[in-house]
């Protein structure tokens, strides 16, 4: 489990990661808006980890905080 960055919603993080081939899951119950989870099924390579980290970095480097997105919308 990882904390969602301040101002980033789960839904805004899910779509670009899914498009990159990674599926994340929201936190449960009271953690739903505060964390996201990454699970592994099957073989995991160091390249997989690098690609997931790169996808996260790409998104977080371009992500507008939720408050800014809503205000601009």
mmCIF file of N, CA and C in Angstrom:
data_model
loop_
_atom_site.group_PDB
_atom_site.id
_atom_site.type_symbol
_atom_site.label_atom_id
_atom_site.label_comp_id
_atom_site.label_asym_id
_atom_site.label_seq_id
_atom_site.Cartn_x
_atom_site.Cartn_y
_atom_site.Cartn_z
ATOM 1 N N UNK A 1 0.839 -1.191 0.000
ATOM 2 C CA UNK A 1 0.000 0.000 0.000
ATOM 3 C C UNK A 1 0.876 1.243 0.000
ATOM 4 N N UNK A 2 0.385 2.272 -0.670
ATOM 5 C CA UNK A 2 1.098 3.538 -0.775
ATOM 6 C C UNK A 2 0.131 4.680 -0.517
ATOM 7 N N UNK A 3 0.604 5.724 0.118
ATOM 8 C CA UNK A 3 -0.226 6.914 0.300
ATOM 9 C C UNK A 3 -0.437 7.586 -1.046
ATOM 10 N N UNK A 4 -1.677 8.021 -1.286
ATOM 11 C CA UNK A 4 -1.925 8.845 -2.462
ATOM 12 C C UNK A 4 -1.271 10.197 -2.234
ATOM 13 N N UNK A 5 -0.616 10.728 -3.243
ATOM 14 C CA UNK A 5 -0.021 12.060 -3.079
ATOM 15 C C UNK A 5 -1.106 13.096 -2.781
ATOM 16 N N UNK A 6 -0.764 14.093 -2.033
ATOM 17 C CA UNK A 6 -1.698 15.153 -1.687
ATOM 18 C C UNK A 6 -2.312 15.727 -2.965
ATOM 19 N N UNK A 7 -3.640 15.801 -2.993
ATOM 20 C CA UNK A 7 -4.338 16.378 -4.134
ATOM 21 C C UNK A 7 -4.559 15.435 -5.297
ATOM 22 N N UNK A 8 -4.127 14.170 -5.195
ATOM 23 C CA UNK A 8 -4.315 13.204 -6.276
ATOM 24 C C UNK A 8 -5.368 12.186 -5.849
ATOM 25 N N UNK A 9 -6.394 12.016 -6.670
ATOM 26 C CA UNK A 9 -7.441 11.044 -6.356
ATOM 27 C C UNK A 9 -7.071 9.683 -6.933
ATOM 28 N N UNK A 10 -7.656 8.654 -6.364
ATOM 29 C CA UNK A 10 -7.423 7.300 -6.872
ATOM 30 C C UNK A 10 -7.817 7.209 -8.339
ATOM 31 N N UNK A 11 -9.000 7.728 -8.676
ATOM 32 C CA UNK A 11 -9.493 7.614 -10.053
ATOM 33 C C UNK A 11 -8.561 8.281 -11.055
ATOM 34 N N UNK A 12 -7.976 9.420 -10.677
ATOM 35 C CA UNK A 12 -7.076 10.103 -11.613
ATOM 36 C C UNK A 12 -5.768 9.333 -11.795
ATOM 37 N N UNK A 13 -5.388 8.541 -10.819
ATOM 38 C CA UNK A 13 -4.173 7.737 -10.905
ATOM 39 C C UNK A 13 -4.435 6.413 -11.624
ATOM 40 N N UNK A 14 -5.620 5.870 -11.434
ATOM 41 C CA UNK A 14 -5.953 4.554 -11.997
ATOM 42 C C UNK A 14 -5.877 4.539 -13.523
ATOM 43 N N UNK A 15 -6.508 5.489 -14.184
ATOM 44 C CA UNK A 15 -6.633 5.468 -15.651
ATOM 45 C C UNK A 15 -5.282 5.456 -16.375
ATOM 46 N N UNK A 16 -4.351 6.356 -16.064
ATOM 47 C CA UNK A 16 -3.087 6.317 -16.795
ATOM 48 C C UNK A 16 -2.241 5.076 -16.480
ATOM 49 N N UNK A 17 -2.335 4.580 -15.257
ATOM 50 C CA UNK A 17 -1.580 3.366 -14.944
ATOM 51 C C UNK A 17 -2.176 2.163 -15.670
ATOM 52 N N UNK A 18 -3.501 2.102 -15.723
ATOM 53 C CA UNK A 18 -4.169 1.019 -16.447
ATOM 54 C C UNK A 18 -3.788 1.069 -17.927
ATOM 55 N N UNK A 19 -3.757 2.262 -18.496
ATOM 56 C CA UNK A 19 -3.368 2.428 -19.903
ATOM 57 C C UNK A 19 -1.929 1.970 -20.136
ATOM 58 N N UNK A 20 -1.108 2.013 -19.094
ATOM 59 C CA UNK A 20 0.286 1.566 -19.193
ATOM 60 C C UNK A 20 0.441 0.085 -18.861
ATOM 61 N N UNK A 21 -0.681 -0.587 -18.569
ATOM 62 C CA UNK A 21 -0.639 -2.019 -18.301
ATOM 63 C C UNK A 21 -0.585 -2.406 -16.842
ATOM 64 N N UNK A 22 -0.832 -1.453 -15.946
ATOM 65 C CA UNK A 22 -0.790 -1.735 -14.503
ATOM 66 C C UNK A 22 -2.156 -1.489 -13.888
ATOM 67 N N UNK A 23 -2.548 -2.386 -12.997
ATOM 68 C CA UNK A 23 -3.828 -2.255 -12.306
ATOM 69 C C UNK A 23 -3.537 -2.007 -10.836
ATOM 70 N N UNK A 24 -4.120 -0.941 -10.308
ATOM 71 C CA UNK A 24 -3.986 -0.638 -8.886
ATOM 72 C C UNK A 24 -5.363 -0.754 -8.250
ATOM 73 N N UNK A 25 -5.388 -0.798 -6.945
ATOM 74 C CA UNK A 25 -6.635 -0.955 -6.206
ATOM 75 C C UNK A 25 -6.716 0.119 -5.132
ATOM 76 N N UNK A 26 -7.932 0.612 -4.859
ATOM 77 C CA UNK A 26 -8.076 1.626 -3.810
ATOM 78 C C UNK A 26 -7.929 1.003 -2.431
ATOM 79 N N UNK A 27 -7.696 1.857 -1.454
ATOM 80 C CA UNK A 27 -7.709 1.401 -0.074
ATOM 81 C C UNK A 27 -9.115 0.964 0.301
ATOM 82 N N UNK A 28 -9.245 0.260 1.385
ATOM 83 C CA UNK A 28 -10.548 -0.209 1.833
ATOM 84 C C UNK A 28 -11.046 0.641 2.994
ATOM 85 N N UNK A 29 -12.353 0.755 3.051
ATOM 86 C CA UNK A 29 -13.060 1.474 4.109
ATOM 87 C C UNK A 29 -12.526 2.892 4.282
ATOM 88 N N UNK A 30 -12.083 3.262 5.484
ATOM 89 C CA UNK A 30 -11.680 4.640 5.746
ATOM 90 C C UNK A 30 -10.389 5.038 5.021
ATOM 91 N N UNK A 31 -9.689 4.078 4.447
ATOM 92 C CA UNK A 31 -8.460 4.369 3.708
ATOM 93 C C UNK A 31 -8.698 4.560 2.205
ATOM 94 N N UNK A 32 -9.935 4.443 1.783
ATOM 95 C CA UNK A 32 -10.274 4.469 0.361
ATOM 96 C C UNK A 32 -9.757 5.708 -0.371
ATOM 97 N N UNK A 33 -9.784 6.846 0.280
ATOM 98 C CA UNK A 33 -9.342 8.084 -0.372
ATOM 99 C C UNK A 33 -7.906 8.469 0.001
ATOM 100 N N UNK A 34 -7.240 7.613 0.777
ATOM 101 C CA UNK A 34 -5.903 7.975 1.262
ATOM 102 C C UNK A 34 -4.772 7.118 0.707
ATOM 103 N N UNK A 35 -5.087 5.889 0.274
ATOM 104 C CA UNK A 35 -4.032 5.000 -0.205
ATOM 105 C C UNK A 35 -4.453 4.313 -1.502
ATOM 106 N N UNK A 36 -3.457 3.750 -2.181
ATOM 107 C CA UNK A 36 -3.721 2.822 -3.273
ATOM 108 C C UNK A 36 -2.847 1.595 -3.047
ATOM 109 N N UNK A 37 -3.284 0.488 -3.615
ATOM 110 C CA UNK A 37 -2.578 -0.771 -3.395
ATOM 111 C C UNK A 37 -2.113 -1.347 -4.729
ATOM 112 N N UNK A 38 -0.961 -1.976 -4.690
ATOM 113 C CA UNK A 38 -0.421 -2.687 -5.840
ATOM 114 C C UNK A 38 -0.237 -4.131 -5.405
ATOM 115 N N UNK A 39 -0.752 -5.051 -6.204
ATOM 116 C CA UNK A 39 -0.609 -6.476 -5.910
ATOM 117 C C UNK A 39 0.066 -7.145 -7.094
ATOM 118 N N UNK A 40 0.663 -8.277 -6.835
ATOM 119 C CA UNK A 40 1.354 -9.021 -7.880
ATOM 120 C C UNK A 40 0.774 -10.424 -7.951
ATOM 121 N N UNK A 41 0.455 -10.826 -9.160
ATOM 122 C CA UNK A 41 0.038 -12.213 -9.399
ATOM 123 C C UNK A 41 0.954 -12.748 -10.494
ATOM 124 N N UNK A 42 1.718 -13.748 -10.180
ATOM 125 C CA UNK A 42 2.626 -14.303 -11.167
ATOM 126 C C UNK A 42 4.042 -13.809 -10.967
ATOM 127 N N UNK A 43 4.841 -13.991 -11.994
ATOM 128 C CA UNK A 43 6.257 -13.637 -11.925
ATOM 129 C C UNK A 43 6.434 -12.126 -12.043
ATOM 130 N N UNK A 44 7.306 -11.589 -11.246
ATOM 131 C CA UNK A 44 7.612 -10.164 -11.248
ATOM 132 C C UNK A 44 9.108 -10.000 -11.488
ATOM 133 N N UNK A 45 9.437 -9.178 -12.473
ATOM 134 C CA UNK A 45 10.850 -8.954 -12.782
ATOM 135 C C UNK A 45 11.248 -7.540 -12.373
ATOM 136 N N UNK A 46 12.540 -7.296 -12.342
ATOM 137 C CA UNK A 46 12.994 -5.938 -12.031
ATOM 138 C C UNK A 46 12.558 -4.967 -13.125
ATOM 139 N N UNK A 47 12.426 -5.443 -14.345
ATOM 140 C CA UNK A 47 11.928 -4.593 -15.435
ATOM 141 C C UNK A 47 10.475 -4.189 -15.174
ATOM 142 N N UNK A 48 9.662 -5.110 -14.662
ATOM 143 C CA UNK A 48 8.276 -4.789 -14.316
ATOM 144 C C UNK A 48 8.225 -3.671 -13.280
ATOM 145 N N UNK A 49 9.064 -3.762 -12.277
ATOM 146 C CA UNK A 49 9.110 -2.748 -11.224
ATOM 147 C C UNK A 49 9.552 -1.410 -11.803
ATOM 148 N N UNK A 50 10.570 -1.437 -12.647
ATOM 149 C CA UNK A 50 11.040 -0.203 -13.290
ATOM 150 C C UNK A 50 9.947 0.434 -14.144
ATOM 151 N N UNK A 51 9.211 -0.392 -14.892
ATOM 152 C CA UNK A 51 8.156 0.129 -15.755
ATOM 153 C C UNK A 51 7.002 0.713 -14.935
ATOM 154 N N UNK A 52 6.648 0.060 -13.839
ATOM 155 C CA UNK A 52 5.594 0.582 -12.966
ATOM 156 C C UNK A 52 6.044 1.905 -12.343
ATOM 157 N N UNK A 53 7.276 1.953 -11.862
ATOM 158 C CA UNK A 53 7.803 3.187 -11.269
ATOM 159 C C UNK A 53 7.844 4.306 -12.309
ATOM 160 N N UNK A 54 8.212 3.972 -13.539
ATOM 161 C CA UNK A 54 8.253 4.980 -14.608
ATOM 162 C C UNK A 54 6.854 5.491 -14.924
ATOM 163 N N UNK A 55 5.867 4.597 -14.962
ATOM 164 C CA UNK A 55 4.480 5.014 -15.228
ATOM 165 C C UNK A 55 3.976 5.928 -14.110
ATOM 166 N N UNK A 56 4.279 5.577 -12.868
ATOM 167 C CA UNK A 56 3.902 6.435 -11.741
ATOM 168 C C UNK A 56 4.587 7.796 -11.847
ATOM 169 N N UNK A 57 5.879 7.780 -12.152
ATOM 170 C CA UNK A 57 6.634 9.022 -12.265
ATOM 171 C C UNK A 57 6.125 9.905 -13.383
ATOM 172 N N UNK A 58 5.779 9.302 -14.509
ATOM 173 C CA UNK A 58 5.234 10.073 -15.633
ATOM 174 C C UNK A 58 3.943 10.748 -15.224
ATOM 175 N N UNK A 59 3.049 9.995 -14.588
ATOM 176 C CA UNK A 59 1.778 10.573 -14.160
ATOM 177 C C UNK A 59 1.983 11.654 -13.109
ATOM 178 N N UNK A 60 2.748 11.362 -12.091
ATOM 179 C CA UNK A 60 2.911 12.316 -10.999
ATOM 180 C C UNK A 60 3.667 13.564 -11.437
ATOM 181 N N UNK A 61 4.488 13.434 -12.449
ATOM 182 C CA UNK A 61 5.190 14.590 -12.978
ATOM 183 C C UNK A 61 4.290 15.534 -13.753
ATOM 184 N N UNK A 62 3.124 15.018 -14.203
ATOM 185 C CA UNK A 62 2.205 15.832 -15.003
ATOM 186 C C UNK A 62 0.854 16.023 -14.341
ATOM 187 N N UNK A 63 0.646 15.417 -13.181
ATOM 188 C CA UNK A 63 -0.670 15.450 -12.536
ATOM 189 C C UNK A 63 -0.960 16.813 -11.934
ATOM 190 N N UNK A 64 -2.150 17.307 -12.236
ATOM 191 C CA UNK A 64 -2.627 18.525 -11.572
ATOM 192 C C UNK A 64 -3.370 18.099 -10.319
ATOM 193 N N UNK A 65 -3.193 18.785 -9.208
ATOM 194 C CA UNK A 65 -3.955 18.435 -8.012
ATOM 195 C C UNK A 65 -5.456 18.449 -8.292
ATOM 196 N N UNK A 66 -6.187 17.604 -7.613
ATOM 197 C CA UNK A 66 -7.628 17.460 -7.826
ATOM 198 C C UNK A 66 -8.321 18.825 -7.709
ATOM 199 N N UNK A 67 -7.981 19.604 -6.721
ATOM 200 C CA UNK A 67 -8.625 20.903 -6.518
ATOM 201 C C UNK A 67 -8.443 21.793 -7.735
ATOM 202 N N UNK A 68 -7.259 21.775 -8.347
ATOM 203 C CA UNK A 68 -7.008 22.581 -9.533
ATOM 204 C C UNK A 68 -7.805 22.059 -10.718
ATOM 205 N N UNK A 69 -7.914 20.731 -10.859
ATOM 206 C CA UNK A 69 -8.649 20.140 -11.952
ATOM 207 C C UNK A 69 -10.124 20.502 -11.850
ATOM 208 N N UNK A 70 -10.680 20.409 -10.664
ATOM 209 C CA UNK A 70 -12.091 20.728 -10.453
ATOM 210 C C UNK A 70 -12.339 22.214 -10.730
ATOM 211 N N UNK A 71 -11.467 23.074 -10.245
ATOM 212 C CA UNK A 71 -11.632 24.509 -10.455
ATOM 213 C C UNK A 71 -11.530 24.867 -11.927
ATOM 214 N N UNK A 72 -10.658 24.193 -12.652
ATOM 215 C CA UNK A 72 -10.466 24.495 -14.068
ATOM 216 C C UNK A 72 -11.566 23.907 -14.930
ATOM 217 N N UNK A 73 -12.201 22.806 -14.435
ATOM 218 C CA UNK A 73 -13.193 22.040 -15.196
ATOM 219 C C UNK A 73 -14.383 22.834 -15.533
#
